[in-house]
Tab-separated table of C-alpha atoms in Angstrom:
chain	number	residue	atom	x	y	z
S	15	UNK	CA	65.359	56.707	41.878
S	16	UNK	CA	66.936	59.013	44.427
S	17	UNK	CA	66.021	62.667	44.103
S	18	UNK	CA	67.245	65.577	46.197
S	19	UNK	CA	65.627	68.990	45.982
S	20	UNK	CA	67.269	71.939	47.721
S	21	UNK	CA	65.561	75.163	48.695
S	22	UNK	CA	66.111	78.138	50.953
S	23	UNK	CA	68.893	79.986	49.219
S	24	UNK	CA	68.807	83.680	48.535
S	25	UNK	CA	70.426	87.035	49.071
S	26	UNK	CA	71.321	88.037	52.612
S	27	UNK	CA	73.476	90.683	54.228
S	28	UNK	CA	76.617	89.763	56.098
S	29	UNK	CA	75.753	88.683	59.622
S	30	UNK	CA	72.393	87.335	58.554
S	31	UNK	CA	70.998	83.814	58.572
S	32	UNK	CA	69.485	81.340	56.146
S	33	UNK	CA	68.215	77.809	56.468
S	34	UNK	CA	68.659	75.464	53.548
S	35	UNK	CA	66.453	72.430	53.096
S	36	UNK	CA	66.972	69.260	51.071
S	37	UNK	CA	63.890	67.145	50.498
S	38	UNK	CA	64.799	63.577	49.618
S	39	UNK	CA	62.824	60.902	47.825
S	40	UNK	CA	63.743	57.378	46.795
S	41	UNK	CA	65.817	56.821	49.904
S	42	UNK	CA	65.535	57.286	53.656
S	43	UNK	CA	68.015	59.920	54.757
S	44	UNK	CA	68.300	58.325	58.187
S	45	UNK	CA	69.996	55.320	56.594
S	46	UNK	CA	72.612	57.260	54.648
S	47	UNK	CA	75.434	59.666	55.121
S	48	UNK	CA	74.169	63.044	53.957
S	49	UNK	CA	76.056	66.221	53.343
S	50	UNK	CA	76.059	69.809	52.185
S	51	UNK	CA	78.691	70.968	49.740
S	52	UNK	CA	79.259	74.328	48.111
S	53	UNK	CA	80.927	75.661	45.037
S	54	UNK	CA	81.965	79.268	44.704
S	55	UNK	CA	82.712	80.816	41.304
S	56	UNK	CA	86.077	79.626	40.015
S	57	UNK	CA	86.572	77.219	42.895
S	58	UNK	CA	86.194	73.511	43.434
S	59	UNK	CA	83.225	72.039	45.200
S	60	UNK	CA	83.961	71.630	48.899
S	61	UNK	CA	82.395	69.865	51.834
S	62	UNK	CA	80.546	72.158	54.208
S	63	UNK	CA	78.930	69.723	56.641
S	64	UNK	CA	78.142	66.067	56.855
S	65	UNK	CA	75.971	63.828	58.998
S	66	UNK	CA	76.269	60.054	59.181
S	67	UNK	CA	73.438	57.573	59.518
S	68	UNK	CA	74.375	57.356	63.183
S	69	UNK	CA	74.020	61.087	63.630
S	70	UNK	CA	77.687	62.057	63.869
S	71	UNK	CA	78.469	65.393	62.280
S	72	UNK	CA	81.526	67.131	60.949
S	73	UNK	CA	82.086	70.590	59.525
S	74	UNK	CA	84.542	72.493	57.441
S	75	UNK	CA	86.736	74.642	59.660
S	76	UNK	CA	85.448	77.769	57.938
S	77	UNK	CA	81.877	77.180	59.105
S	78	UNK	CA	82.363	75.617	62.537
S	79	UNK	CA	80.325	77.432	65.159
S	80	UNK	CA	78.193	79.162	62.535
S	81	UNK	CA	76.502	76.366	60.554
S	82	UNK	CA	74.505	73.418	61.852
S	83	UNK	CA	73.486	70.354	59.867
S	84	UNK	CA	70.418	68.443	60.980
S	85	UNK	CA	67.749	66.150	59.632
S	86	UNK	CA	64.077	65.463	60.169
S	87	UNK	CA	63.615	61.775	59.548
S	88	UNK	CA	59.833	62.029	59.569
S	89	UNK	CA	59.960	64.608	56.775
S	90	UNK	CA	62.919	62.883	55.104
S	91	UNK	CA	64.552	66.296	54.896
S	92	UNK	CA	68.071	67.515	55.543
S	93	UNK	CA	68.757	71.041	56.776
S	94	UNK	CA	71.637	73.451	57.009
S	95	UNK	CA	71.172	76.332	59.409
S	96	UNK	CA	73.618	79.087	58.506
S	97	UNK	CA	74.190	81.927	60.953
S	98	UNK	CA	76.523	84.896	60.923
S	99	UNK	CA	76.944	84.587	57.193
S	100	UNK	CA	79.979	86.105	55.539
S	101	UNK	CA	80.620	87.200	51.952
S	102	UNK	CA	82.987	84.215	51.612
S	103	UNK	CA	79.988	81.919	52.119
S	104	UNK	CA	78.628	83.016	48.743
S	105	UNK	CA	78.276	79.892	46.610
S	106	UNK	CA	75.884	77.378	45.170
S	107	UNK	CA	75.049	74.882	47.885
S	108	UNK	CA	74.408	71.251	47.001
S	109	UNK	CA	72.822	68.439	48.963
S	110	UNK	CA	74.540	65.058	48.729
S	111	UNK	CA	73.427	61.556	49.625
S	112	UNK	CA	75.726	58.547	49.787
S	113	UNK	CA	73.541	55.530	49.093
S	114	UNK	CA	75.648	52.352	49.147
S	115	UNK	CA	78.326	53.008	46.506
S	116	UNK	CA	76.426	55.777	44.761
S	117	UNK	CA	76.595	59.529	45.207
S	118	UNK	CA	73.512	61.588	44.481
S	119	UNK	CA	73.320	65.358	44.128
S	120	UNK	CA	70.606	67.951	44.109
S	121	UNK	CA	70.434	70.760	41.597
S	122	UNK	CA	71.830	73.311	44.041
S	123	UNK	CA	70.560	76.474	45.646
S	124	UNK	CA	72.388	79.772	45.388
S	125	UNK	CA	73.422	81.728	48.452
S	126	UNK	CA	74.694	85.266	48.042
S	127	UNK	CA	76.004	87.205	51.020
S	128	UNK	CA	76.477	90.927	50.537
S	129	UNK	CA	78.952	92.954	52.561
């Protein structure tokens, strides 16, 4: 049973920083492609950042240079460091794990950026 638990969201002023965490159980994150997605009110869920089992990363154009995805294999935890936050980054952020043919999601953590 794969479980993903996000934390670290909150309210921050524009220009500020947050670090999101995703603690995984039931799977080793080092063996899977992992990602962060977000969903803003009235919008579709979108990919923010992704890291493969080999460590390759890719980012949405809107967050390149500001967000960094990383993982701590020993802690089995995925991170998203978010710097220079903008009001447009306001959304619920979800952790995703691709385990074989299955997609698993966390419950989400809300990020609100005030202007």
